[in-house]
Structures are given as structure tokens and as C-alpha cells.
Coordinates of C-alpha atoms in Angstrom, one line a residue:
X3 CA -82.9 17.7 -40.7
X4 CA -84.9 19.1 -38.2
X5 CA -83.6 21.2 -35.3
X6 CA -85.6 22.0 -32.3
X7 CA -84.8 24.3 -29.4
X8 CA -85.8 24.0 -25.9
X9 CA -85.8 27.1 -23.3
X10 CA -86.5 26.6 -19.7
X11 CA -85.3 28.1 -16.1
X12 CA -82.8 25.4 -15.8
X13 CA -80.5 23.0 -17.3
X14 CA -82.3 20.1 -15.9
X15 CA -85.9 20.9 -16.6
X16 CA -84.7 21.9 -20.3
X17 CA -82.7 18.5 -20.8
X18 CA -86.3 17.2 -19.4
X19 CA -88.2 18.8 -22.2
X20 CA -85.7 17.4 -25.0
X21 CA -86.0 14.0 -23.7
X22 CA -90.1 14.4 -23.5
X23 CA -89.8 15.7 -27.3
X24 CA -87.1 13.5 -28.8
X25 CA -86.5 10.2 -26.7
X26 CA -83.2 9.8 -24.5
X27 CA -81.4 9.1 -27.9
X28 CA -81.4 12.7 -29.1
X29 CA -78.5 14.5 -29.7
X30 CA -77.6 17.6 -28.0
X31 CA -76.4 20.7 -30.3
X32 CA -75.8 23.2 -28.3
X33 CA -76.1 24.1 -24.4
X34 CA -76.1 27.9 -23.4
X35 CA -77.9 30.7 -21.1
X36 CA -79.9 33.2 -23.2
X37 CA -81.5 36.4 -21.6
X38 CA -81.8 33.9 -17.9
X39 CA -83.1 31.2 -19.5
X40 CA -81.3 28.1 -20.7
X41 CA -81.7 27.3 -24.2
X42 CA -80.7 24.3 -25.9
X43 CA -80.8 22.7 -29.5
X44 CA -81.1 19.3 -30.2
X45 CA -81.3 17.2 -32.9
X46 CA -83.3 13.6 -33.2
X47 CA -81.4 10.3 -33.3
X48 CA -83.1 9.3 -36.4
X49 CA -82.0 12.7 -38.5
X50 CA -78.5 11.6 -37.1
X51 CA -78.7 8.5 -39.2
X52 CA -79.9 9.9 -41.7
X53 CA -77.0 12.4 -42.5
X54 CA -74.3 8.9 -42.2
X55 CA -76.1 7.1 -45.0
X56 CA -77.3 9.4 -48.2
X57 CA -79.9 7.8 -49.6
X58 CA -79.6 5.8 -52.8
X59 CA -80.8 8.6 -55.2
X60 CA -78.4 11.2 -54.1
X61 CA -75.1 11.5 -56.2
X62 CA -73.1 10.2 -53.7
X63 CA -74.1 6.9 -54.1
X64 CA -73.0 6.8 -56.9
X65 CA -70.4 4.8 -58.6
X66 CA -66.7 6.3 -58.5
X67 CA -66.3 7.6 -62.2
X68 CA -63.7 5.1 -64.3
X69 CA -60.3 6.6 -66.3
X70 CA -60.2 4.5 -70.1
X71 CA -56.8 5.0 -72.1
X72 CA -57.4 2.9 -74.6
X73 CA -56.5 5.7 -77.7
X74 CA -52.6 5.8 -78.3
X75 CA -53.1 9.2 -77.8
X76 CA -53.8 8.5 -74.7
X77 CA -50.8 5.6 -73.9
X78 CA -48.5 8.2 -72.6
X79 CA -50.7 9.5 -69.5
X80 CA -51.0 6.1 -68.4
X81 CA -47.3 5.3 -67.9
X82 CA -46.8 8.5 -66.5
X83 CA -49.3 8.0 -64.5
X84 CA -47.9 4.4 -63.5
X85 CA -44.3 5.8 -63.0
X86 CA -45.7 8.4 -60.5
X87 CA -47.3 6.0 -58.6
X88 CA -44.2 3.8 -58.6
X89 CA -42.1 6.7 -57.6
X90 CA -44.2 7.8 -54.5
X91 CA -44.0 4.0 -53.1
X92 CA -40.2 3.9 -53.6
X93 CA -39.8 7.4 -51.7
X94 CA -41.9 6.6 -49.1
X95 CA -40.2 3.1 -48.3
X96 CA -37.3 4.9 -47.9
X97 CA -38.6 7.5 -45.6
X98 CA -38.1 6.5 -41.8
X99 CA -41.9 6.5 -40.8
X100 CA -43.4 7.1 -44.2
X101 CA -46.2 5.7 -45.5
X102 CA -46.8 4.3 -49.3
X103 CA -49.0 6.3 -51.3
X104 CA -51.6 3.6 -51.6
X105 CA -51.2 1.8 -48.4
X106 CA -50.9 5.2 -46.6
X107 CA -54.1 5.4 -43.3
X108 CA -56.9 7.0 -44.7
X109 CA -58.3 10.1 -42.7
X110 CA -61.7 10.2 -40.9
X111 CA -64.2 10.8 -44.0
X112 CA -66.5 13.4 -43.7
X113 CA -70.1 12.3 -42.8
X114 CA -71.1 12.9 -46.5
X115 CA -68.6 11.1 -47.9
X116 CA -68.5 7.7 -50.0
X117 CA -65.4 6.8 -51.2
X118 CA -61.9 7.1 -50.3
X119 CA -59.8 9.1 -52.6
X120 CA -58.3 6.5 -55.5
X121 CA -54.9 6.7 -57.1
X122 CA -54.6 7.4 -60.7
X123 CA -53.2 3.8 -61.1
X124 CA -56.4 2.7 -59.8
X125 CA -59.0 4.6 -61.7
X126 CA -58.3 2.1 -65.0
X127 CA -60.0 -0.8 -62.9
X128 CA -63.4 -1.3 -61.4
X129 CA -63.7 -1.4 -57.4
X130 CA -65.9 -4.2 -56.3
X131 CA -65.8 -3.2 -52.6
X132 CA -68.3 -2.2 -50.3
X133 CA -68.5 1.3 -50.1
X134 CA -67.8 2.4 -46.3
X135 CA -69.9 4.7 -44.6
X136 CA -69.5 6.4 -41.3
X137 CA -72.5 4.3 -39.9
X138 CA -70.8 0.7 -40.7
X139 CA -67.1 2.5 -40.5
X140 CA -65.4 -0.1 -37.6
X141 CA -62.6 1.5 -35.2
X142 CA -59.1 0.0 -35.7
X143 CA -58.5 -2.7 -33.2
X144 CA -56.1 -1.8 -30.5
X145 CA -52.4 -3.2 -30.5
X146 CA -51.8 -6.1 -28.2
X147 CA -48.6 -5.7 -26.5
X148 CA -46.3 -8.4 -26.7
X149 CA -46.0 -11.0 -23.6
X150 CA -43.3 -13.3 -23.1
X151 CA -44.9 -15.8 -20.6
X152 CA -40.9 -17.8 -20.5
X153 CA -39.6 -14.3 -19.3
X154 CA -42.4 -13.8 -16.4
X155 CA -42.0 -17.4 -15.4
X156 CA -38.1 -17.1 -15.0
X157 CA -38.7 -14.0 -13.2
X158 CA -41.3 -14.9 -10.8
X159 CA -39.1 -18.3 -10.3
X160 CA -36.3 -16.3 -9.3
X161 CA -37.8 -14.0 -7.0
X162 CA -39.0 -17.1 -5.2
X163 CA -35.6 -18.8 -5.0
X164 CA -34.4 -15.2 -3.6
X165 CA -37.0 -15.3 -1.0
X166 CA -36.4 -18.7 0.1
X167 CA -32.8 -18.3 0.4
X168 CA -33.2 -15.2 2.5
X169 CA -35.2 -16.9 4.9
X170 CA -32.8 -19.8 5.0
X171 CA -30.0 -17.2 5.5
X172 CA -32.1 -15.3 8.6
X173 CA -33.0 -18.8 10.3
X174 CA -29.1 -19.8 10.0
X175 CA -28.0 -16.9 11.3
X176 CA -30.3 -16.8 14.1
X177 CA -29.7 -20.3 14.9
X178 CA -26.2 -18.9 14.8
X179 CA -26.2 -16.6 17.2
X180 CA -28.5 -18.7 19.4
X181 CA -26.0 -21.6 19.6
X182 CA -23.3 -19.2 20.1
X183 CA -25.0 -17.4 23.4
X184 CA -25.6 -21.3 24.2
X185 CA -22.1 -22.0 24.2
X186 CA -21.2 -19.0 26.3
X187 CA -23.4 -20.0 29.4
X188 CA -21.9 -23.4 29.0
X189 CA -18.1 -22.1 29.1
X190 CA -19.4 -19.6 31.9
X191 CA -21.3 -22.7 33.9
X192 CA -18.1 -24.6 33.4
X193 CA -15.4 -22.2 34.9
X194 CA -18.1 -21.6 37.8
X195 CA -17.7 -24.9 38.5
X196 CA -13.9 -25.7 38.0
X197 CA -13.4 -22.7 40.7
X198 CA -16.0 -23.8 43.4
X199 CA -14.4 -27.2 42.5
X200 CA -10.7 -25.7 42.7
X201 CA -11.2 -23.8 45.7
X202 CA -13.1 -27.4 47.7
X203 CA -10.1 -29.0 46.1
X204 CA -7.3 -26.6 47.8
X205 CA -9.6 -26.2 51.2
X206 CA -9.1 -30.0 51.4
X207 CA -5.3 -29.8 50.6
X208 CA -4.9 -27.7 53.1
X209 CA -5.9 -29.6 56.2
X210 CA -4.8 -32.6 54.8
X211 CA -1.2 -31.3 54.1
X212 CA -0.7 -27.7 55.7
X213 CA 3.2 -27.9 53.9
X214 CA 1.9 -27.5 50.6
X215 CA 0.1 -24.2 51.5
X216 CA 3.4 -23.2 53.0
X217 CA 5.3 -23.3 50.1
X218 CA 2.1 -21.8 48.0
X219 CA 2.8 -19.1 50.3
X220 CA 6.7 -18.8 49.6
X221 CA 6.7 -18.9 45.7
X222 CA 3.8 -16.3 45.6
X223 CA 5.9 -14.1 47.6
X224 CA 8.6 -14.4 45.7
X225 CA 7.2 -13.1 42.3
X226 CA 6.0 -16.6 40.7
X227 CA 2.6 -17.3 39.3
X228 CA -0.3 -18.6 40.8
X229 CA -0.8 -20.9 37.9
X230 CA 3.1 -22.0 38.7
X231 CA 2.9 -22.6 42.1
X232 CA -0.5 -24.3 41.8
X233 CA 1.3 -26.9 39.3
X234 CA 4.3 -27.5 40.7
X235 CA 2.4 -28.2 44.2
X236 CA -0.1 -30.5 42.8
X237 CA 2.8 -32.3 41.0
X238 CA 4.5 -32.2 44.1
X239 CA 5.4 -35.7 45.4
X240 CA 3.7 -37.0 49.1
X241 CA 5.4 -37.8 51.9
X242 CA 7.7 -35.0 52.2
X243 CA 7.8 -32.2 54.9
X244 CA 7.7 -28.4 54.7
X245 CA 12.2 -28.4 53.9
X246 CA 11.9 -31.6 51.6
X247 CA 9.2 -29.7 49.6
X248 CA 10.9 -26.1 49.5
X249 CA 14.2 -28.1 48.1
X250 CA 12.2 -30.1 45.5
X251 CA 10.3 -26.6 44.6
X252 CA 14.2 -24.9 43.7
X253 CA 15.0 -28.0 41.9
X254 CA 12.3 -28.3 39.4
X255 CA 12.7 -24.7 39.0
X256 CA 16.7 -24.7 38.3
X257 CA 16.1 -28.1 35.9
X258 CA 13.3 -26.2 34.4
X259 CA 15.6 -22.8 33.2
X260 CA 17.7 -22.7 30.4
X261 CA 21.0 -20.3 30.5
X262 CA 24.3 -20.1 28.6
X263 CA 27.2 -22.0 30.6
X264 CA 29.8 -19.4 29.1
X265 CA 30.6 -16.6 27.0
X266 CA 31.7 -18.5 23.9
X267 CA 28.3 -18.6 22.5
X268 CA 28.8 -15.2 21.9
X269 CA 32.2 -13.6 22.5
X270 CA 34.1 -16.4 20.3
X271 CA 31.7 -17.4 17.9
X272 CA 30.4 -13.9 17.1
X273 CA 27.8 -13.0 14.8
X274 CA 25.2 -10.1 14.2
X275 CA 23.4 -9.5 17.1
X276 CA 20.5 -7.0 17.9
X277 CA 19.4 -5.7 21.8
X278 CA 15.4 -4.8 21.7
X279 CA 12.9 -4.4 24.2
X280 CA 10.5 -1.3 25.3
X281 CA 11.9 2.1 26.6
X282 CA 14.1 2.5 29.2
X283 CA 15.0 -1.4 29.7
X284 CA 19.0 -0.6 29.1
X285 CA 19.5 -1.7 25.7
X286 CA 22.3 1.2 25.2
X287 CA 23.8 0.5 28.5
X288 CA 23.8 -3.3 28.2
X289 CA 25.0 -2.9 24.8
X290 CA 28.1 -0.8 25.9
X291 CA 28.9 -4.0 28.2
X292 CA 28.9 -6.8 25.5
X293 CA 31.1 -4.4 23.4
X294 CA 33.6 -3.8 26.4
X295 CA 33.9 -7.3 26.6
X296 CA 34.3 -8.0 22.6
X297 CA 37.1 -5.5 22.8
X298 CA 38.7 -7.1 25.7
X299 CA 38.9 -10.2 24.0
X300 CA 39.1 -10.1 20.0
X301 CA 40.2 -6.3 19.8
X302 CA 38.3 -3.2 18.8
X303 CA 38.8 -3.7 15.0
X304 CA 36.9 -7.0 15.2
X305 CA 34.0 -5.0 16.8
X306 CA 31.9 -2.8 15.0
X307 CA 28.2 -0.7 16.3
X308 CA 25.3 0.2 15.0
X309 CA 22.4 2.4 16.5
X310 CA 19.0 2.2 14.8
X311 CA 17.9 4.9 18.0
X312 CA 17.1 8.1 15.8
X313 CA 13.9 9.2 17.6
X314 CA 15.3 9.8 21.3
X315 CA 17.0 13.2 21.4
X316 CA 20.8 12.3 22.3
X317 CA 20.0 8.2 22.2
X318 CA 22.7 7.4 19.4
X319 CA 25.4 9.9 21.1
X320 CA 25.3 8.2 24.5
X321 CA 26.3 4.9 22.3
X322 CA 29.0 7.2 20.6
X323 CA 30.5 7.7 23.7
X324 CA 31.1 4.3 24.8
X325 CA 32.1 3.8 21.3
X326 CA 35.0 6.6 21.9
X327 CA 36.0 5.4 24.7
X328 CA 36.1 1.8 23.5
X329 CA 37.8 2.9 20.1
X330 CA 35.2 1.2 17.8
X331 CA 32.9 3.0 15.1
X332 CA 29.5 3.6 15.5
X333 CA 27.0 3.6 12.8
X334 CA 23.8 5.0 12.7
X335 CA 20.9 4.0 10.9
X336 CA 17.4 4.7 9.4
X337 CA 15.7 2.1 7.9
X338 CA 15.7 -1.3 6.3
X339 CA 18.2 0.1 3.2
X340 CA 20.2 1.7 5.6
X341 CA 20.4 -1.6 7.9
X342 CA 21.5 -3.7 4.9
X343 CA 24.2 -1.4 2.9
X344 CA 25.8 -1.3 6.9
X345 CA 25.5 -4.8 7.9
X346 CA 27.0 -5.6 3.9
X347 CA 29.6 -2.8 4.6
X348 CA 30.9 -4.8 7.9
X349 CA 30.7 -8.5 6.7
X350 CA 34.5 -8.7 8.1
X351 CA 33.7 -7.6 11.5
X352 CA 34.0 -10.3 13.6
X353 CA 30.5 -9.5 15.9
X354 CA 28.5 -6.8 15.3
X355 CA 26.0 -5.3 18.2
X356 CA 23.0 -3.3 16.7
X357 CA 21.1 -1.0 19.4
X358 CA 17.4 -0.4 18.5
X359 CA 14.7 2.2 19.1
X360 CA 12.9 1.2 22.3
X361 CA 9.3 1.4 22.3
X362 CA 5.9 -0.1 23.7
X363 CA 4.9 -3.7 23.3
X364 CA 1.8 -2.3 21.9
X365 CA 3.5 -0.3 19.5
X366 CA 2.5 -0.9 16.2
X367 CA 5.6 -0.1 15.0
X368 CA 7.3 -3.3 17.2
X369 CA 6.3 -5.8 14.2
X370 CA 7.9 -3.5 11.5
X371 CA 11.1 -3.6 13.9
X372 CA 10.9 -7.1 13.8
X373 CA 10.5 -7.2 10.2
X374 CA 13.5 -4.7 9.5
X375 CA 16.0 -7.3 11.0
X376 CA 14.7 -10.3 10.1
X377 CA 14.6 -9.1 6.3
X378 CA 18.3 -7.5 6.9
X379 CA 19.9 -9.6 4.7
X380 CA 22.5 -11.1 7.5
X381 CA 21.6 -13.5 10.9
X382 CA 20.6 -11.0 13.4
X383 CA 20.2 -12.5 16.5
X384 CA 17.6 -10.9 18.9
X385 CA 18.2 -10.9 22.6
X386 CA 15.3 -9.4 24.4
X387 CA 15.7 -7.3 27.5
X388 CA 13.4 -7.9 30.3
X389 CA 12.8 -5.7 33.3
X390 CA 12.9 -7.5 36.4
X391 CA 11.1 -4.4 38.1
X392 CA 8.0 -5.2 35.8
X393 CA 5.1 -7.4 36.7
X394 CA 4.6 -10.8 35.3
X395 CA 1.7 -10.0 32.7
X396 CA 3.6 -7.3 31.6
X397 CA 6.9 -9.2 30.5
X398 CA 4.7 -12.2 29.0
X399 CA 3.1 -9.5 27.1
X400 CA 6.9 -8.2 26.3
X401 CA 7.6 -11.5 25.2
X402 CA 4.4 -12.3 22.6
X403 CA 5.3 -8.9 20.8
X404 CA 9.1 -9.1 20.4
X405 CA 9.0 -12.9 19.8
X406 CA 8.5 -13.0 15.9
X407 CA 10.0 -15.9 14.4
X408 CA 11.9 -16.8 17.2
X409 CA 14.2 -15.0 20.1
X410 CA 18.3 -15.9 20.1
X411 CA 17.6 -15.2 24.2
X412 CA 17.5 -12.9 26.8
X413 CA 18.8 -10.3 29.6
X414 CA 17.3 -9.5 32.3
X415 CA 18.4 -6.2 33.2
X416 CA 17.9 -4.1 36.2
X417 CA 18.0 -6.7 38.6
X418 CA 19.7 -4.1 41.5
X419 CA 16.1 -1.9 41.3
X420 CA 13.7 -5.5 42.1
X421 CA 12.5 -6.4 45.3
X422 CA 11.4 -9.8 43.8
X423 CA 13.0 -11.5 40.4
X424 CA 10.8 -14.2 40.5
X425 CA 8.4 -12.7 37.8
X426 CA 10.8 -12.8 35.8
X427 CA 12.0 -16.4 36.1
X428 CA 8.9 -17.0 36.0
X429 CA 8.4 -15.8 32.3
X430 CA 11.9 -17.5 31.1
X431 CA 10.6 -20.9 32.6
X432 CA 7.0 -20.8 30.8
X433 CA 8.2 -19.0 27.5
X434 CA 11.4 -21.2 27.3
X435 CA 13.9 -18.5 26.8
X436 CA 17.2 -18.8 27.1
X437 CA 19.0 -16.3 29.8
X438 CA 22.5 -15.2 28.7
X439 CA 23.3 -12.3 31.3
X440 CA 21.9 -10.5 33.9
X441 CA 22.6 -6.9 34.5
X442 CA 22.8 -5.6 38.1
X443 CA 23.9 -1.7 37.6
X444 CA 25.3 1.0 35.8
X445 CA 28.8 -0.1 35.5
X446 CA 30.4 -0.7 32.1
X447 CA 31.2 -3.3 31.8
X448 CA 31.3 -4.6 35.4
X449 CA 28.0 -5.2 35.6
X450 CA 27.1 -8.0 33.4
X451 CA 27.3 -11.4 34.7
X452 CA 26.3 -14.8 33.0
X453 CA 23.4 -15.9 34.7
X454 CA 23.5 -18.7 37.1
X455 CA 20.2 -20.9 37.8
X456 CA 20.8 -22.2 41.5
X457 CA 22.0 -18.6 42.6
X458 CA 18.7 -16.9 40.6
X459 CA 16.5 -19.3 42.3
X460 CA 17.6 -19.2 45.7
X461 CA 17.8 -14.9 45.2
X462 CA 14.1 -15.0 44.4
X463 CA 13.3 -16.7 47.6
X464 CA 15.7 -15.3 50.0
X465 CA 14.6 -11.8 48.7
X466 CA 10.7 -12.0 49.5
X467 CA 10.4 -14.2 52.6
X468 CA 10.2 -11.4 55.4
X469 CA 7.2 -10.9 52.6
X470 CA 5.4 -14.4 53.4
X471 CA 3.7 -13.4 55.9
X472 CA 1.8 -11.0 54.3
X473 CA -0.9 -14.1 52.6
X474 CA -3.4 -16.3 55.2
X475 CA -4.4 -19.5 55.0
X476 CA -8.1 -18.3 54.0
X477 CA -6.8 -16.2 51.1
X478 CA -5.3 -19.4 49.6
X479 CA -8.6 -21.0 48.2
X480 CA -10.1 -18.0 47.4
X481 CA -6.7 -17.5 44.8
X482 CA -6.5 -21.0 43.7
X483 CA -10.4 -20.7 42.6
X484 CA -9.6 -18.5 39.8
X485 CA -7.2 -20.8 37.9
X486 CA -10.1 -23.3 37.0
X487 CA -8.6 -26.3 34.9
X488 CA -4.8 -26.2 34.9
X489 CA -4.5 -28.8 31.6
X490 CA -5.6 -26.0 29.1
X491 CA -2.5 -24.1 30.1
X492 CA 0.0 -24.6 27.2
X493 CA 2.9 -22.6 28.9
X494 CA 2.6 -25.4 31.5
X495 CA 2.8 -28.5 29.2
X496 CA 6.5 -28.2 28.5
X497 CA 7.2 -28.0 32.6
X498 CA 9.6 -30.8 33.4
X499 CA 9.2 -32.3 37.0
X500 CA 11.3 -34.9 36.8

């Protein structure tokens, strides 16, 4: 082995000298600065080859020396040295991650060496391999990881299907929302028309026959609804002047109401019945009055009270009162539980009058009402109280909240504070309630009367005509414009014009 070393200012014009000396194959020994100069040893390839494979006369080529027991002597050593080997084999296949003694990796041999290291089981027998040097030694070929080409396929499948049907979802949904807009401008393009239509329609109505827009003008004034008045006139037969219309008008509206023709509905029959309606309507007061005239007719130990009004301070006292003065018990409840163990408590009573808790239409709490006497356990029979002092889209909003399952009737109450009652008629006619009494004041129980259709009607015009005045001829079309198609109008199906 020859080692040579090569000085010079630099690395580079030193690594020039070595590959000058000893070909770009050499092998560099060592690299490092020495007094300012760089010095470097290197070795030639050739000498490098020479250290893997020892020549054939060295010792190392050699033969690996063989172990005869062949004495008896010598029998012993043999099996021991068999049962060791066995031993080592069974310990390390029972080691997690062991090896076997003779099928354990052999480590990197040293450049010198020949052989690996044999077992003692294996000296007794010749080895007929190659001998491995570290020239012809071969590196262990690497591991190729396992790939399932079913598993890639399924997955690339789905990811395809996923992709698709997102896209098919996003086109759907925007074809959605296109169609949707679509339909809007249509509805919108169609109730432009139906006014401009409706409002050419009236404009020729009017010249043609200027009665009809007389009696538009009287029902508007007295508290009816456009959409109403606008029926009932188109329905309105020809040929008739401005009195011959007006009379038809009251008719179709009297035919059209529905009203109890006495008090045995109520007083002689009896029953469970239950007053409700928003705040301040006169549920306590109107209740008071149907008691009075129970007691007048069966007896106060026929009648029995209960109050349900627990929220408003002094509510259930002012129906204690009347219950004093009347002689008849008054029960107040809480709840549901409450409700039933009172209404089981006075099955006997001939009628029983519950008074609830007013509160807002929009009250939540208006459908658990509704709930709390329909699931009473008895036949409570709800008669609504309507304001006749409030508009008409706030009593058909009254009405849509406290119907449920279905209103026993109605009262219209405060009738004495109105200017106009026919908003309320109004409501009765297109809801189809029935109207038992009509409350005109304060007085218990004078002020309850059963409500009569010819005298309601001809109040709600006789009460607003000083009023007629008030709506022109060129306001007419401009109002009959925004009722566009009339036929969609379910509340105006059921109208009867004979």
C-alpha cells in the first residue's frame, strides 16, 4: 500500500495534483491545513482493490479449518454441541424480533476477512460455497412495499363518482334557484297585469253603470272589505238601480251570516264552555253576563266558574265578585292538571263558564291555550270574542290564531265604542262563524243581546253613511287595482248570492 501526500496553497490545486498523480479514481485519505498549506493523502484505486481481495497465497485464503469427532471420546462434544445449537434456535424463535443463531444477518466483514463466522454444528461438514469478499459482496435488495391496485382503483372510482355528483348537485341547485327567480317575475308580471286589467275593468264599470260605484262607496264606508264589495258587485245582477242594488247588497249579506235564533243553544242545553280572545276584549265581563243569565234560569247551584286569569293582578277577583253577587263558586286554575281535576270535580253542574288569560294573537302561548282545553278531558266549547273597534286584518288575524280545531262561535263585544261594525261582519261572513251575542256596554247582565242579522246589517250602514262622502269616483279604480284575480280568494268561495 502506497500512500502519497500532496501540499499545495489550496484545496483545489492540491485535489489537481492528486488527480495528475493518481487518476480521478484515487481515493482521498485525509483533507487538512498544515502550517497554511493544504495537505492531503491519498491512496491509488488499484491499492484499494488490492486490500478487498488477499491474494491466493496469504492465509486467508485459505480453507476454513474442519472439526472431526469420530473417537467416542469425542461423541459427547458433538451432542453438546448439537443441543446448544438446537437450544439457541428455539430461544430465538420465541423472542419477539429475535433472530436464529444460524439464520441470524451477518455483520459488515472487515475488508480482510474471508469467511463468515460458522457454528459448531457446522464445522463437522465441508462448505462448498463461494467465499465472499468485500469486492463481490452485493447490497441487500430493498423491500418493495406492498400495492393493492383493487384498493387504488375503488378509491380513485369513488372519488370520481363524488365529483360527479357534486357537480350534478351544484347544476340542480342552480337550475333551482334560476327557475325559482323565473317564477317570481312571472307571478310579479301576472299581478301587474290583473291590476292594470282590474282597474280598466272598474273604470269601464263605472261609466257604464255609475250605481255600482255607489254602493262600492257605501259598503267601504261602512267597515266591509274591498275584496267584499268588489264580489258582491260583480255578482251583482243588471238592470237594477242605485235602491234595488243597496237592498240586494243587505240581503246577500243577512242570507250570508249565521247567528243563534235563541238562547237554548246554550242556556238549556248547557255544557262546558270557554270565553278567549286577546286582552281587554271583555271576556270577564261578558262572562259575568252569561252566568247572570244561567242563574236566572236554572239556579246558581246548576252554575259553576272557573278563571284560568292568574297573570293579571286582580283578574280572577273581579270574576269573584260577580260570583258573590250571583251566589256561585269560582274556581281558579293553573294549568292543564288543574283544568281537568276542576272540570272532573263539577261533572254535575249543569253549564260551566271558564274565563281565560287574554293575550296577543301572536302570542306563542295562544296554541298551548288552545291545547289546554281541547286536551281538558270534557267538551269545552270556545266562543271567541271579537272587538268590533278593531280593524278587519286584525280580527281575521284574531280568528286564524284562536281557531284550532274549530270555534263553537262568537261575540262580538264592544259594539257601543265602534263607529263602523261592518269589519266585523265582515270577518263572521268570510270565516263562517257563528254569532251568538253581541255586547253593547258595561251592564251585567243587561247588556247582552242575541244577535240579529237584518238589524246588524242595516246598523253598519246607517252608522257610516254621513262617511260616504269621504271616497271619489277616481279613487275607485285605483282601490279595485290592488285586488288582482278575485277566484283565488278562498274566503269568497263559500259566499252565497243566491
Amino acid at each position: 500500500m502506497n500512500v502519497k501526500k500532496f501540499t499545495a496553497a489550496t484545496s483545489r490545486e492540491a485535489l489537481r495534483k492528486v488527480r495528475e498523480a493518481l487518476g480521478p479514481d484515487a481515493v482521498i485519505l485525509s483533507n487538512r491545513p498544515v502550517d497554511g498549506v493544504v495537505e492531503i493523502l491519498a491512496l491509488d484505486n488499484d491499492d484499494v482493490a488490492s486490500l478487498a481481495s488477499p491474494s491466493a497465497a496469504s492465509g486467508m485464503d485459505a480453507p476454513r479449518p474442519q472439526l472431526h469427532l469420530d473417537t467416542p471420546a469425542e461423541a459427547p462434544l458433538r451432542s453438546v454441541s448439537r443441543q446448544f445449537d438446537d437450544a439457541m434456535a428455539a430461544r430465538s424463535a420465541h423472542t419477539p424480533g429475535g433472530y436464529a443463531f444460524d439464520d441470524a444477518p451477518a455483520a459488515a466483514p472487515m475488508p480482510t476477512a474471508r469467511h463468515a463466522m460458522p457454528s459448531l454444528h457446522m464445522m463437522d461438514e465441508p462448505v462448498a460455497a463461494a467465499p465472499q469478499t468485500y469486492a463481490n459482496r452485493r447490497a441487500p435488495a430493498p423491500e418493495t412495499p406492498a400495492f393493492d391496485m383493487a384498493a387504488m382503483s375503488a378509491m380513485m372510482s369513488a372519488a370520481i363518482a363524488e365529483a360527479k355528483q357534486s357537480a350534478v348537485s351544484a347544476a340542480t341547485s342552480a337550475a333551482t334557484a334560476e327557475m325559482h327567480g323565473m317564477m317570481n317575475e312571472i307571478r310579479a308580471m301576472r299581478g301587474m297585469m290583473e291590476s292594470q286589467l282590474s282597474e280598466l275593468s272598474w273604470g269601464s264599470t263605472q261609466q257604464r253603470e255609475p250605481h255600482k260605484a255607489m254602493v262600492l262607496r257605501e259598503m267601504l264606508a261602512a267597515g266591509f272589505s274591498a275584496s267584499l264589495s268588489r264580489y258582491l258587485i260583480d255578482k251583482m245582477p243588471a238592470g237594477k238601480d242605485a235602491a234595488e242594488s243597496m237592498r240586494w247588497i243587505k240581503t246577500v249579506l243577512a242570507r250570508n251570516m249565521t247567528t243563534m235564533a235563541n238562547e237554548d243553544a246554550i242556556l238549556d242545553r248547557g255544557g262546558v264552555f270557554a270565553l278567549v280572545g286577546p286582552t281587554g276584549v271583555g271576556k270577564t265581563t261578558t262572562t259575568a253576563k252569561l252566568a247572570a243569565r244561567c242563574v236566572m234560569r236554572h239556579g246558581a247551584d246548576k252554575l259553576a266558574l272557573i278563571t284560568t286569569d292568574a297573570y293579571r293582578i286582580g283578574g280572577h277577583e273581579q270574576l269573584r265578585i260577580y260570583g258573590k253577587i250571583l251566589g256561585v263558586m269560582v274556581h281558579s286554575v293553573k294549568d292543564e292538571a288543574d283544568l281537568r281535576i276542576a272540570l272532573k270535580e263539577l261533572k254535575n253542574k249543569h253549564t260551566v263558564l271558564i274565563d281565560t288569560i287574554g293575550m296577543s294573537q301572536r302570542d306563542q302561548m295562544v296554541a298551548e291555550q288552545v291545547a289546554m282545553l281541547t286536551d281538558s278531558g270534557a267538551n269545552v266549547q270556545r266562543l271567541l270574542c271579537l272587538n268590533a273597534t278593531s280593524t278587519n286584518d286584525t280580527l281575521n288575524e284574531v280568528v286564524r290564531a284562536y281557531q284550532g280545531s274549530g270555534l263553537a262561535g262568537c261575540i262580538m263585544t264592544k259594539m257601543d265604542e265602534a263607529t263602523s261594525i261592518g269589519n266585523v261582519l265582515d270577518v263572521v261572513i268570510r270565516q263562517k262563524l257563528n254569532l251568538h251575542y253581541i255586547s253593547n256596554g258595561q251592564r251585567v247582565p243587561e247588556d247582552l243581546h242575541l244577535a240579529d242579522r237584518a238589524m246588524l246589517v242595516d246598523r253598519a250602514f246607517r252608522s257610516k253613511r254621513d262617511a260616504a262622502s269621504q271616497l271619489s269616483d277616481a279613487d275607485l279604480p285605483l282601490m279595485m287595482a290592488g285586488l288582482g284575480n278575485l277566484n283565488n280568494d278562498r274566503s269568497l268561495r263559500e259566499v252565497y248570492v243566491g
